[in-house]
Amino acid sequence: MTASAASLEAQAKINLALRILAREEGGYHQLETLFARIDFADTVRVATDTHLRELQCSGAEVGPAEQNLAFRAAEAFMAEALWPRGFQISIEKRIPVRSGLGGGSADAGAVLRILNALAPTPLSDATLATLAFRLGADVPFLATNAPLALAWGRGERVLALNSLPAREVVLCFLPFGVATADAFRWIAESRADEPLRAPALIRAADIDRWDGVARLSHNDFETPVIQRHPEIATCLEALMAGGARVARLSGSGSTVFGIFERRSPATFQGLPEGTRVVGSRTLTTVAPVRLLD
Ligand code: C5P
């Protein structure tokens, strides 16, 4: 008998590099980013032996089910796969919302991967990627099982790369979130006189070692976000002083991460008040879908 339920650790992303390029006519920005997945996850479970369409979430307040990205991912999948089943999604949330770690997108990506493993007629990778992109810019990467990838466009063009050796990652959760739409607006305002940016091209050959990644690591959101939230600069300095090889804002924030060559210190001096520190690591393989029954 085929399984009707499955679970997946929806692992978060960090952006090792993130450049915001030209602003399109419609207001959206082109970007270039180097994504890495980390060992820090929500747990997503989907059952399809039901006529209901439901989503339950524990660990964070995420608003109405119908607007949740994971719920919309399931609806979009069922419509595209012509598979008119119900679904019960349950999510144990650990990834903070508005933190720049792609939590909601990772949950949506996990739902797509789970449903594709359960569906009688799975969708092609290309169709899954198109569905993912309609849900949000981080979803195409987070619907794959790539531990490391470059992405361009608005995030829909994804080139999976060979993984790098696992490194320890320290995540600093600041006691506030940043709305992505605000962060893009701050960038657009700061570039009012300079609407065109030359494409920044990261070469795959430059990122086959951590040395190369450390050299080109960058995040265009840091300057405008730090202007509004100077605690982020304090946090970056504390991680570098603690021996981080790379310290960056992830996405539009507010999470700051540090990557360590050797073991990270047990404590960091000078972190902003209210910062929660969580240890993680980069992945060499992404969690697989686990069929449940
Ligand atoms: O993708 P999402 O709907 O979360 O984006 C929120 C807002 O951020 C968009 O309405 C747009 O103003 C801005 N944005 C952008 N360029 C992108 C992604 C988002 O300007 N690539």
Short mmCIF file of C-alpha atoms and ligand atoms in Angstrom, two decimals, residues 23 27-31 135-137 153-154 180-182 184, ligand 1:
data_model
loop_
_atom_site.label_atom_id
_atom_site.label_comp_id
_atom_site.label_asym_id
_atom_site.label_seq_id
_atom_site.Cartn_x
_atom_site.Cartn_y
_atom_site.Cartn_z
CA ARG A 23 14.86 47.29 -9.76
CA GLY A 27 9.06 47.33 -8.36
CA TYR A 28 10.66 43.95 -7.74
CA HIS A 29 14.43 43.62 -7.56
CA GLN A 30 16.72 41.23 -9.35
CA LEU A 31 19.14 39.54 -7.01
CA LEU A 135 4.91 31.18 -3.60
CA GLY A 136 8.01 33.29 -2.94
CA ALA A 137 11.63 34.02 -3.84
CA GLY A 153 16.46 36.46 -11.01
CA ARG A 154 14.04 36.87 -8.15
CA THR A 180 11.36 42.01 3.83
CA ALA A 181 9.16 44.53 1.99
CA ASP A 182 10.49 47.32 4.26
CA PHE A 184 13.64 46.33 -0.13
O1 C5P B 1 8.20 38.19 -1.98
P1 C5P B 1 7.44 39.04 -1.00
O2 C5P B 1 5.99 39.21 -1.36
O3 C5P B 1 7.68 38.69 0.43
O4 C5P B 1 8.08 40.51 -1.16
C1 C5P B 1 7.58 41.60 -0.43
C2 C5P B 1 7.96 42.89 -1.12
O5 C5P B 1 9.39 43.01 -1.19
C3 C5P B 1 7.51 43.00 -2.57
O6 C5P B 1 6.21 43.51 -2.67
C4 C5P B 1 8.53 43.95 -3.17
O7 C5P B 1 8.19 45.28 -2.87
C5 C5P B 1 9.79 43.61 -2.40
N1 C5P B 1 10.63 42.68 -3.18
C6 C5P B 1 11.48 43.18 -4.14
N2 C5P B 1 12.27 42.33 -4.86
C7 C5P B 1 12.26 41.00 -4.64
C8 C5P B 1 11.41 40.46 -3.65
C9 C5P B 1 10.61 41.33 -2.93
O8 C5P B 1 11.53 44.40 -4.34
N3 C5P B 1 13.07 40.21 -5.36
#
